[in-house]
Amino acid sequence: MNKQSNTYTLVYIIVLVVLVGTALAATSLALKPRQQENIAADKMSQILAAALITPAKGEVVADFNRYITRSFVVDEKGAEVEGVEAFTVDVATQSKLTTSRRELPVYVCTLADGTEKYILPVYGAGLWGPIWGYVAIDSDGSTIYGAYFAHQGETPGLGAEIEKPAFSSQFEGKHLFKNDVFRPIAVVKKGMLPPGDEDYVDGISGGTITSKGVGAMLDNCLTPYKKFLRTLADGETDTNQ
């Protein structure tokens, strides 16, 4: 074949594209298991962060298996949903469903002193993209032990501050039940008070929309757990029912 011809050039390009495409596809398939492992490890690290646990480098999976002693899924009535693994539930999708249709993951973290914390995932929308996190609650079903929040594209120095301990640590010691009524934590402008008597934290200065997004996220994602948390408060939790 004439190497100077258009036909040769076209065939050469097609063969090159096929070879490169095949190599990239093979590389992607080879790396996929490692990518999935990294994604899972990152999720485990975030769950542990809500319980104020920071695993050592390379110890995320081991610490997750050590501290997360149980996990299960409940419905809005607080009853366990059989046959669904908590770790595989897509919280982003579930957060958009009506509460009666949601699968609600629960992670039970047993600390070194033997106390149990119940970690619940949350997911919502910030200014520029999704925000999410985890909230760890004491066995009384009301007191927040710790919280972790993350975002996809909030503005650095403004809305992105929700991922900093200065914001998330405000939730520690707050209560979800006030005067025996379930009231998700409000996020308000610094110096302001919520309209009701619910516990509250200060929003991010300059990050009003993101702060409101966190408040709406907590309301939308924690409210469906109300009956489950009530069973904790009443000491009636039975994950084998």
GROMACS .gro file of C-alpha atoms in nm:
model
  241
    1MET     CA    1   0.000   0.000   0.000
    2ASN     CA    2   0.125   0.345  -0.087
    3LYS     CA    3   0.222   0.509   0.243
    4GLN     CA    4   0.162   0.848   0.088
    5SER     CA    5  -0.198   0.772  -0.006
    6ASN     CA    6  -0.507   0.894   0.177
    7THR     CA    7  -0.623   0.535   0.218
    8TYR     CA    8  -0.306   0.440   0.406
    9THR     CA    9  -0.340   0.743   0.632
   10LEU     CA   10  -0.702   0.661   0.708
   11VAL     CA   11  -0.628   0.294   0.782
   12TYR     CA   12  -0.332   0.394   1.000
   13ILE     CA   13  -0.546   0.632   1.204
   14ILE     CA   14  -0.824   0.375   1.248
   15VAL     CA   15  -0.580   0.106   1.363
   16LEU     CA   16  -0.412   0.350   1.602
   17VAL     CA   17  -0.745   0.457   1.751
   18VAL     CA   18  -0.852   0.093   1.798
   19LEU     CA   19  -0.523   0.001   1.966
   20VAL     CA   20  -0.526   0.303   2.198
   21GLY     CA   21  -0.895   0.254   2.278
   22THR     CA   22  -0.837  -0.112   2.358
   23ALA     CA   23  -0.541  -0.025   2.582
   24LEU     CA   24  -0.740   0.239   2.769
   25ALA     CA   25  -1.037   0.006   2.814
   26ALA     CA   26  -0.810  -0.271   2.944
   27THR     CA   27  -0.639  -0.029   3.183
   28SER     CA   28  -0.976   0.098   3.309
   29LEU     CA   29  -1.099  -0.255   3.373
   30ALA     CA   30  -0.775  -0.346   3.549
   31LEU     CA   31  -0.792  -0.041   3.774
   32LYS     CA   32  -1.165  -0.058   3.846
   33PRO     CA   33  -1.136  -0.289   4.150
   34ARG     CA   34  -0.877  -0.056   4.305
   35GLN     CA   35  -1.094   0.247   4.229
   36GLN     CA   36  -1.393   0.082   4.395
   37GLU     CA   37  -1.179  -0.004   4.697
   38ASN     CA   38  -1.067   0.358   4.727
   39ILE     CA   39  -1.425   0.485   4.700
   40ALA     CA   40  -1.538   0.241   4.969
   41ALA     CA   41  -1.245   0.335   5.195
   42ASP     CA   42  -1.326   0.705   5.158
   43LYS     CA   43  -1.687   0.639   5.254
   44MET     CA   44  -1.573   0.436   5.556
   45SER     CA   45  -1.344   0.720   5.662
   46GLN     CA   46  -1.631   0.970   5.643
   47ILE     CA   47  -1.858   0.746   5.850
   48LEU     CA   48  -1.590   0.711   6.117
   49ALA     CA   49  -1.528   1.087   6.112
   50ALA     CA   50  -1.885   1.145   6.232
   51ALA     CA   51  -1.796   0.941   6.540
   52LEU     CA   52  -1.482   1.154   6.585
   53ILE     CA   53  -1.254   0.870   6.478
   54THR     CA   54  -0.959   0.943   6.249
   55PRO     CA   55  -0.802   0.621   6.121
   56ALA     CA   56  -0.427   0.601   6.075
   57LYS     CA   57  -0.303   0.595   5.716
   58GLY     CA   58  -0.374   0.256   5.565
   59GLU     CA   59  -0.595   0.152   5.858
   60VAL     CA   60  -0.931   0.280   5.736
   61VAL     CA   61  -1.083  -0.058   5.652
   62ALA     CA   62  -0.943  -0.222   5.965
   63ASP     CA   63  -1.074   0.057   6.189
   64PHE     CA   64  -1.411   0.055   6.014
   65ASN     CA   65  -1.445  -0.317   6.080
   66ARG     CA   66  -1.329  -0.265   6.439
   67TYR     CA   67  -1.561   0.020   6.532
   68ILE     CA   68  -1.866  -0.036   6.309
   69THR     CA   69  -2.003  -0.340   6.485
   70ARG     CA   70  -2.343  -0.347   6.316
   71SER     CA   71  -2.517  -0.193   6.020
   72PHE     CA   72  -2.873  -0.229   5.896
   73VAL     CA   73  -3.151  -0.048   5.713
   74VAL     CA   74  -3.480   0.073   5.861
   75ASP     CA   75  -3.797   0.219   5.715
   76GLU     CA   76  -3.984   0.529   5.830
   77LYS     CA   77  -4.163   0.319   6.093
   78GLY     CA   78  -3.830   0.229   6.251
   79ALA     CA   79  -3.854  -0.137   6.150
   80GLU     CA   80  -3.557  -0.316   5.999
   81VAL     CA   81  -3.570  -0.382   5.626
   82GLU     CA   82  -3.456  -0.734   5.552
   83GLY     CA   83  -3.223  -0.817   5.265
   84VAL     CA   84  -3.074  -0.469   5.216
   85GLU     CA   85  -2.713  -0.391   5.303
   86ALA     CA   86  -2.667  -0.046   5.455
   87PHE     CA   87  -2.334   0.025   5.285
   88THR     CA   88  -2.478  -0.026   4.936
   89VAL     CA   89  -2.778   0.207   4.975
   90ASP     CA   90  -2.760   0.510   4.744
   91VAL     CA   91  -2.847   0.787   4.988
   92ALA     CA   92  -2.855   1.049   4.710
   93THR     CA   93  -3.137   0.861   4.538
   94GLN     CA   94  -3.318   0.777   4.860
   95SER     CA   95  -3.319   1.142   4.972
   96LYS     CA   96  -3.537   1.230   4.674
   97LEU     CA   97  -3.804   0.967   4.747
   98THR     CA   98  -4.109   1.008   4.966
   99THR     CA   99  -4.032   0.903   5.322
  100SER     CA  100  -4.259   0.599   5.299
  101ARG     CA  101  -4.041   0.456   5.020
  102ARG     CA  102  -3.699   0.526   5.165
  103GLU     CA  103  -3.437   0.277   5.277
  104LEU     CA  104  -3.261   0.436   5.575
  105PRO     CA  105  -2.909   0.310   5.659
  106VAL     CA  106  -2.789   0.290   6.019
  107TYR     CA  107  -2.429   0.226   6.126
  108VAL     CA  108  -2.367   0.128   6.487
  109CYS     CA  109  -2.029   0.242   6.613
  110THR     CA  110  -1.900   0.086   6.934
  111LEU     CA  111  -1.629   0.300   7.091
  112ALA     CA  112  -1.339   0.178   7.302
  113ASP     CA  113  -1.537   0.248   7.621
  114GLY     CA  114  -1.822   0.028   7.501
  115THR     CA  115  -2.070   0.307   7.429
  116GLU     CA  116  -2.266   0.290   7.107
  117LYS     CA  117  -2.324   0.570   6.857
  118TYR     CA  118  -2.576   0.548   6.576
  119ILE     CA  119  -2.446   0.703   6.256
  120LEU     CA  120  -2.699   0.824   5.996
  121PRO     CA  121  -2.617   0.950   5.645
  122VAL     CA  122  -2.752   1.276   5.504
  123TYR     CA  123  -2.752   1.417   5.149
  124GLY     CA  124  -2.867   1.745   5.000
  125ALA     CA  125  -2.787   2.040   4.775
  126GLY     CA  126  -2.554   2.333   4.832
  127LEU     CA  127  -2.497   2.638   4.614
  128TRP     CA  128  -2.298   2.474   4.335
  129GLY     CA  129  -2.356   2.105   4.381
  130PRO     CA  130  -2.435   1.822   4.619
  131ILE     CA  131  -2.347   1.824   4.987
  132TRP     CA  132  -2.356   1.523   5.216
  133GLY     CA  133  -2.242   1.392   5.549
  134TYR     CA  134  -2.299   1.170   5.849
  135VAL     CA  135  -2.440   1.242   6.194
  136ALA     CA  136  -2.352   1.029   6.497
  137ILE     CA  137  -2.617   1.012   6.769
  138ASP     CA  138  -2.593   0.882   7.125
  139SER     CA  139  -2.793   0.579   7.235
  140ASP     CA  140  -3.054   0.813   7.383
  141GLY     CA  141  -3.169   0.877   7.025
  142SER     CA  142  -3.141   1.254   7.064
  143THR     CA  143  -2.795   1.383   7.158
  144ILE     CA  144  -2.557   1.440   6.869
  145TYR     CA  145  -2.213   1.297   6.940
  146GLY     CA  146  -2.042   1.417   6.623
  147ALA     CA  147  -2.097   1.517   6.262
  148TYR     CA  148  -1.912   1.518   5.933
  149PHE     CA  149  -2.001   1.718   5.622
  150ALA     CA  150  -1.854   1.730   5.271
  151HIS     CA  151  -1.929   1.895   4.938
  152GLN     CA  152  -1.857   1.862   4.570
  153GLY     CA  153  -1.799   2.220   4.460
  154GLU     CA  154  -1.884   2.483   4.720
  155THR     CA  155  -1.686   2.808   4.719
  156PRO     CA  156  -1.350   2.788   4.904
  157GLY     CA  157  -1.350   3.006   5.214
  158LEU     CA  158  -1.729   3.034   5.205
  159GLY     CA  159  -1.969   2.740   5.161
  160ALA     CA  160  -1.677   2.496   5.152
  161GLU     CA  161  -1.624   2.570   5.522
  162ILE     CA  162  -1.895   2.315   5.607
  163GLU     CA  163  -1.625   2.048   5.584
  164LYS     CA  164  -1.417   2.216   5.855
  165PRO     CA  165  -1.435   2.110   6.223
  166ALA     CA  166  -1.512   2.470   6.318
  167PHE     CA  167  -1.857   2.416   6.164
  168SER     CA  168  -1.925   2.047   6.228
  169SER     CA  169  -1.811   2.058   6.593
  170GLN     CA  170  -2.098   2.296   6.671
  171PHE     CA  171  -2.337   2.002   6.641
  172GLU     CA  172  -2.182   1.810   6.929
  173GLY     CA  173  -2.416   1.799   7.227
  174LYS     CA  174  -2.717   1.934   7.038
  175HIS     CA  175  -3.049   1.751   7.071
  176LEU     CA  176  -3.294   1.625   6.810
  177PHE     CA  177  -3.581   1.594   7.059
  178LYS     CA  178  -3.688   1.906   7.249
  179ASN     CA  179  -3.977   1.886   7.493
  180ASP     CA  180  -4.042   1.537   7.357
  181VAL     CA  181  -4.087   1.673   7.003
  182PHE     CA  182  -3.851   1.583   6.717
  183ARG     CA  183  -3.682   1.896   6.587
  184PRO     CA  184  -3.386   1.868   6.346
  185ILE     CA  185  -3.099   2.104   6.421
  186ALA     CA  186  -3.147   2.446   6.261
  187VAL     CA  187  -2.864   2.627   6.082
  188VAL     CA  188  -2.909   3.002   6.125
  189LYS     CA  189  -2.721   3.321   6.050
  190LYS     CA  190  -2.475   3.403   6.328
  191GLY     CA  191  -2.644   3.613   6.594
  192MET     CA  192  -2.991   3.501   6.488
  193LEU     CA  193  -3.228   3.254   6.656
  194PRO     CA  194  -3.449   2.988   6.495
  195PRO     CA  195  -3.824   3.051   6.492
  196GLY     CA  196  -3.892   2.761   6.731
  197ASP     CA  197  -3.714   2.620   7.035
  198GLU     CA  198  -3.504   2.370   6.839
  199ASP     CA  199  -3.129   2.350   6.896
  200TYR     CA  200  -2.927   2.540   6.638
  201VAL     CA  201  -2.579   2.614   6.507
  202ASP     CA  202  -2.433   2.919   6.337
  203GLY     CA  203  -2.421   2.909   5.960
  204ILE     CA  204  -2.114   2.987   5.752
  205SER     CA  205  -2.042   3.358   5.716
  206GLY     CA  206  -2.081   3.441   5.348
  207GLY     CA  207  -2.214   3.096   5.274
  208THR     CA  208  -2.583   3.156   5.332
  209ILE     CA  209  -2.715   2.928   5.058
  210THR     CA  210  -2.486   2.642   5.156
  211SER     CA  211  -2.581   2.686   5.522
  212LYS     CA  212  -2.949   2.675   5.432
  213GLY     CA  213  -2.874   2.365   5.226
  214VAL     CA  214  -2.726   2.194   5.532
  215GLY     CA  215  -3.034   2.282   5.737
  216ALA     CA  216  -3.269   2.153   5.468
  217MET     CA  217  -3.057   1.839   5.429
  218LEU     CA  218  -3.079   1.760   5.800
  219ASP     CA  219  -3.453   1.815   5.801
  220ASN     CA  220  -3.512   1.602   5.492
  221CYS     CA  221  -3.280   1.317   5.583
  222LEU     CA  222  -3.308   1.292   5.962
  223THR     CA  223  -3.685   1.335   5.995
  224PRO     CA  224  -3.757   0.992   5.839
  225TYR     CA  225  -3.552   0.838   6.124
  226LYS     CA  226  -3.780   0.993   6.387
  227LYS     CA  227  -3.956   0.672   6.489
  228PHE     CA  228  -3.632   0.474   6.489
  229LEU     CA  229  -3.467   0.734   6.712
  230ARG     CA  230  -3.771   0.726   6.938
  231THR     CA  231  -3.719   0.352   6.988
  232LEU     CA  232  -3.362   0.425   7.096
  233ALA     CA  233  -3.487   0.680   7.347
  234ASP     CA  234  -3.738   0.428   7.476
  235GLY     CA  235  -3.479   0.151   7.487
  236GLU     CA  236  -3.683  -0.066   7.252
  237THR     CA  237  -3.448  -0.103   6.955
  238ASP     CA  238  -3.455  -0.452   6.806
  239THR     CA  239  -3.263  -0.481   6.481
  240ASN     CA  240  -3.371  -0.843   6.441
  241GLN     CA  241  -3.744  -0.773   6.424
   0.00000   0.00000   0.00000
